[in-house]
Short mmCIF file of C-alpha atoms in Angstrom, two decimals:
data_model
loop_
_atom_site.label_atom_id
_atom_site.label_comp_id
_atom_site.label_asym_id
_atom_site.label_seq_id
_atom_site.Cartn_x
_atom_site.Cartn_y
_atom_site.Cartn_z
CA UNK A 303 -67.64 -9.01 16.85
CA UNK A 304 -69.24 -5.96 18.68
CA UNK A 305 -67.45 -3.85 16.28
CA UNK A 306 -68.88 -5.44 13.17
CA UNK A 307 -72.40 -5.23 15.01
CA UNK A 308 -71.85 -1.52 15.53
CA UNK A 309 -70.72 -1.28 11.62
CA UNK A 310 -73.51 -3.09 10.43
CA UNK A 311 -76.06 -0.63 12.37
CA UNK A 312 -74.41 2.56 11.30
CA UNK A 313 -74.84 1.00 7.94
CA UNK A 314 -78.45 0.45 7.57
CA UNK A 315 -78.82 3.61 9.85
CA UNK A 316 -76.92 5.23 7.17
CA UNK A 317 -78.51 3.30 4.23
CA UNK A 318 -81.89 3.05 5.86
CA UNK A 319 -82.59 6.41 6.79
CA UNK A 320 -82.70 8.18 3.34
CA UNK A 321 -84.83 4.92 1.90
CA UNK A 322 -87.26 6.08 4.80
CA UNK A 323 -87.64 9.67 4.01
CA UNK A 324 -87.29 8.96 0.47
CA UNK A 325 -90.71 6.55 1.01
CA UNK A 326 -92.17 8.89 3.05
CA UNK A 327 -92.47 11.68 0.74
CA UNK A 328 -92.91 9.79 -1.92
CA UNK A 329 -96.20 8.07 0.12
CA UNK A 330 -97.47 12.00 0.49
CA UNK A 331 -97.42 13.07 -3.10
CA UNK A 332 -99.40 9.65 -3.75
CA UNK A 333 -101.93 10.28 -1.10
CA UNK A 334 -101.93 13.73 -2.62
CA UNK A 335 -102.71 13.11 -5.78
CA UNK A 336 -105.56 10.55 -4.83
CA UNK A 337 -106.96 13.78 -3.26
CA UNK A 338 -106.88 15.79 -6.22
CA UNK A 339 -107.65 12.49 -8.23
CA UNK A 340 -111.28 11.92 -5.63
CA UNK A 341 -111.96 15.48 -5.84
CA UNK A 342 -111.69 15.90 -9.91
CA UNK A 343 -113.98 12.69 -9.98
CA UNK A 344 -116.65 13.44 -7.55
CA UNK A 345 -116.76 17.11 -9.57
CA UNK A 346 -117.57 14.95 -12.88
CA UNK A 347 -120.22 12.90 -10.76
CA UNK A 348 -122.11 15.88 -10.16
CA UNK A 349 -121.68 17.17 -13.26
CA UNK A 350 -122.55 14.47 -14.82
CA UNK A 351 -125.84 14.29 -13.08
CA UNK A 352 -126.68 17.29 -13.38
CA UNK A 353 -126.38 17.01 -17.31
CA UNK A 354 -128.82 14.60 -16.70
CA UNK A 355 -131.12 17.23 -15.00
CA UNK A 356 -131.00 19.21 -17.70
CA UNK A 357 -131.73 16.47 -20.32
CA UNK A 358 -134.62 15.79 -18.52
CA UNK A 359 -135.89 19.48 -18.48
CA UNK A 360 -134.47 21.11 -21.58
CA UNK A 361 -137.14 23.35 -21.73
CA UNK A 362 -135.97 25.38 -18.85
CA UNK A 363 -133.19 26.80 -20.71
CA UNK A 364 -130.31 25.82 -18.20
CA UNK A 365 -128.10 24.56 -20.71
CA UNK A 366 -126.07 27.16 -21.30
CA UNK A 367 -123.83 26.09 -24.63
CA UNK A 368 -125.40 28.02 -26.88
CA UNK A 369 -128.44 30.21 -27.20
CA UNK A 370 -131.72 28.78 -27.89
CA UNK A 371 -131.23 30.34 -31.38
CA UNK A 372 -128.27 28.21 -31.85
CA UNK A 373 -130.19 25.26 -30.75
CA UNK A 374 -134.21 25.59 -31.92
CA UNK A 375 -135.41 22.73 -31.15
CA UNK A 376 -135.88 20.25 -28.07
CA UNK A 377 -134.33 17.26 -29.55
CA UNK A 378 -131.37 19.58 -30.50
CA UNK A 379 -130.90 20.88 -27.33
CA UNK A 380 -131.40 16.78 -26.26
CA UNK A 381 -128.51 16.18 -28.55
CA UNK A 382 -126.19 18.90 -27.78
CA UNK A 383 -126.55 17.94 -23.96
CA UNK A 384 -125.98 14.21 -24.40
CA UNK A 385 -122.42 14.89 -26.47
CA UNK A 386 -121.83 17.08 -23.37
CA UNK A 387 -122.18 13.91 -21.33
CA UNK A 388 -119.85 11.54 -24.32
CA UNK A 389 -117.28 13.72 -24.32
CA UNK A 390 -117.31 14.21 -20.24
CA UNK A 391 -117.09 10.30 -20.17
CA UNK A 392 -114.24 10.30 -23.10
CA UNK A 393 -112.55 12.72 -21.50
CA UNK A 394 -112.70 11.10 -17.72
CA UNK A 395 -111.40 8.21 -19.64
CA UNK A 396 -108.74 9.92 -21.02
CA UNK A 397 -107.57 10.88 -17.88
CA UNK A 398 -107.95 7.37 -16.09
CA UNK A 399 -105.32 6.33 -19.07
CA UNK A 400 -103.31 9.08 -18.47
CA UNK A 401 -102.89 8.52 -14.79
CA UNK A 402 -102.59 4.42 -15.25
CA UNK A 403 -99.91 1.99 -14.84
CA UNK A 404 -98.66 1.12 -18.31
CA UNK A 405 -100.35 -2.33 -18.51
CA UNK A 406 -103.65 -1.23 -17.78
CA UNK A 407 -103.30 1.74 -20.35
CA UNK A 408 -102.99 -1.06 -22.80
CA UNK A 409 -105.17 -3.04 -21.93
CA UNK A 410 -108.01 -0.43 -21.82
CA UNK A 411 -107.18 2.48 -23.74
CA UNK A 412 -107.46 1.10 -26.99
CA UNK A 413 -111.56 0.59 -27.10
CA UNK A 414 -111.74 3.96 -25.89
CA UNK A 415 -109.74 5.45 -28.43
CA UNK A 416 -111.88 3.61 -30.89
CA UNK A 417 -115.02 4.81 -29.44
CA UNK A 418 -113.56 8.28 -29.55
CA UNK A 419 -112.72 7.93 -33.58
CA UNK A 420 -116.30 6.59 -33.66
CA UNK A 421 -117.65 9.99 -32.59
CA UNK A 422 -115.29 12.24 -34.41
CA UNK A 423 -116.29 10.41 -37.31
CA UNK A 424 -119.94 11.33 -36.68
CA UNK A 425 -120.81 14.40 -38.52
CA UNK A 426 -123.68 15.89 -36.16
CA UNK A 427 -120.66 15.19 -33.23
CA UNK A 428 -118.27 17.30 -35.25
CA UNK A 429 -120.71 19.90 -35.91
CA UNK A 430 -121.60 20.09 -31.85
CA UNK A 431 -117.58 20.33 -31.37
CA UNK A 432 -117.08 22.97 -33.69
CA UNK A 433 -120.26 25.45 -32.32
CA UNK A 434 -119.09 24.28 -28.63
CA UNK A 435 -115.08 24.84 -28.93
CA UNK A 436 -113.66 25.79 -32.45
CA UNK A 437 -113.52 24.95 -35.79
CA UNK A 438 -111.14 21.44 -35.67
CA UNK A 439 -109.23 23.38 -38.53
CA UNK A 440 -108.18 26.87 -37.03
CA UNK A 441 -109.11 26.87 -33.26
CA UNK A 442 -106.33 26.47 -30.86
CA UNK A 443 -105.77 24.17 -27.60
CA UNK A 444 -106.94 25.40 -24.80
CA UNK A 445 -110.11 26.93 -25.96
CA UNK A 446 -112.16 24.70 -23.80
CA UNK A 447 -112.87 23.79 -19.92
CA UNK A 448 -111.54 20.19 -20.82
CA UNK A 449 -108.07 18.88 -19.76
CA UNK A 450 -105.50 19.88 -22.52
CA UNK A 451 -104.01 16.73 -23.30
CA UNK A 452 -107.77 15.12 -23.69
CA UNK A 453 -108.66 18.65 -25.96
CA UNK A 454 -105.68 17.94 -28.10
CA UNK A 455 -106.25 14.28 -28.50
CA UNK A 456 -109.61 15.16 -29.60
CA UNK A 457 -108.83 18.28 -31.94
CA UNK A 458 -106.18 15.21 -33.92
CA UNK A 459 -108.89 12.91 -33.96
CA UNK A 460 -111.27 15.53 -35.34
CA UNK A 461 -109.02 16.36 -38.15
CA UNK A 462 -108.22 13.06 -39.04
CA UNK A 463 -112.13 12.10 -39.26
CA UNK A 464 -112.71 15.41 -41.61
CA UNK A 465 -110.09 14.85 -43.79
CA UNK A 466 -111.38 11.54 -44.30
CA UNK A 467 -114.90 12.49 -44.93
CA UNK A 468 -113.99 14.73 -47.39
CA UNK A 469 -111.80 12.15 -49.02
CA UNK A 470 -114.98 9.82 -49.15
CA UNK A 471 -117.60 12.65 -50.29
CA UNK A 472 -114.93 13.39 -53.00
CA UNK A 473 -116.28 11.96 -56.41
CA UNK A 474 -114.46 8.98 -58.12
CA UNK A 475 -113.51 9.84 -61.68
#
């Protein structure tokens, strides 16, 4: 009987101890990436407020996406600013449904990516893209300070919503 005992420990010694390093690490890299995750989203609070700062004082000439050339008026430089803010929020969603459990994605995602085809399908939007990144037609990924997966979402959305205006604009014979 002591023998079986002494079996069954070296066993779950055997067993156990590879389960426990195994959840040990794997604990780390979660607690890491919460890190990175808290970090990355108190960075878009502050941005995010201080957007607001400058929608509240776009006379100042802090916003620095374009030149007050490219933007002559207050309520353009009011506009420009507040797609800065849509498209931080769009993209912060983007990568909350990136980084969720598959359920939730579902369950979530789907209004957002609606909301998202709601603005590429908003010609002043597209216009603000196109001056701020590239032209939806020729620019490539990664032209832009926003994640890659989110910039490439939005570049297939963009082109999607053109086409389609185009095929509505065109005349019916």
């Amino acid at each position: 009987m002591n023998q079986i005992a002494q079996l069954a420990v070296s066993l779950m010694t055997l067993i156990g101890a590879p389960i426990a390093v195994y959840l040990f690490f794997r604990d780390r890299s979660i607690e890491r990436q919460d890190r990175i995750n808290e970090v990355y989203r108190r960075s878009s609070d502050r941005y995010a407020g201080f957007l607001g700062l400058m929608l509240s004082h776009t006379d100042t000439g802090v916003y620095l996406h374009g030149d007050d050339e490219d933007l002559p008026t207050d309520l353009d430089r009011r506009r420009s600013i507040l797609f800065e803010i849509v498209t931080q929020m769009l993209e912060d969603a983007y990568l909350v449904y990136e980084r969720s459990p598959n359920g939730q994605r579902k369950q979530q995602w789907a209004g957002w990516l609606a909301y998202i085809r709601m603005y590429c399908a908003h010609t002043p939007y597209i216009a603000w893209w196109e001056a701020r990144i590239g032209d939806v037609e020729t620019a490539k990924e990664g032209a832009s300070s926003y994640d890659l997966g989110f910039e490439t979402l939005m570049f297939e959305e963009l082109r999607k919503a053109k086409r389609q205006i185009i095929v509505d604009a065109a005349p019916v014979l």
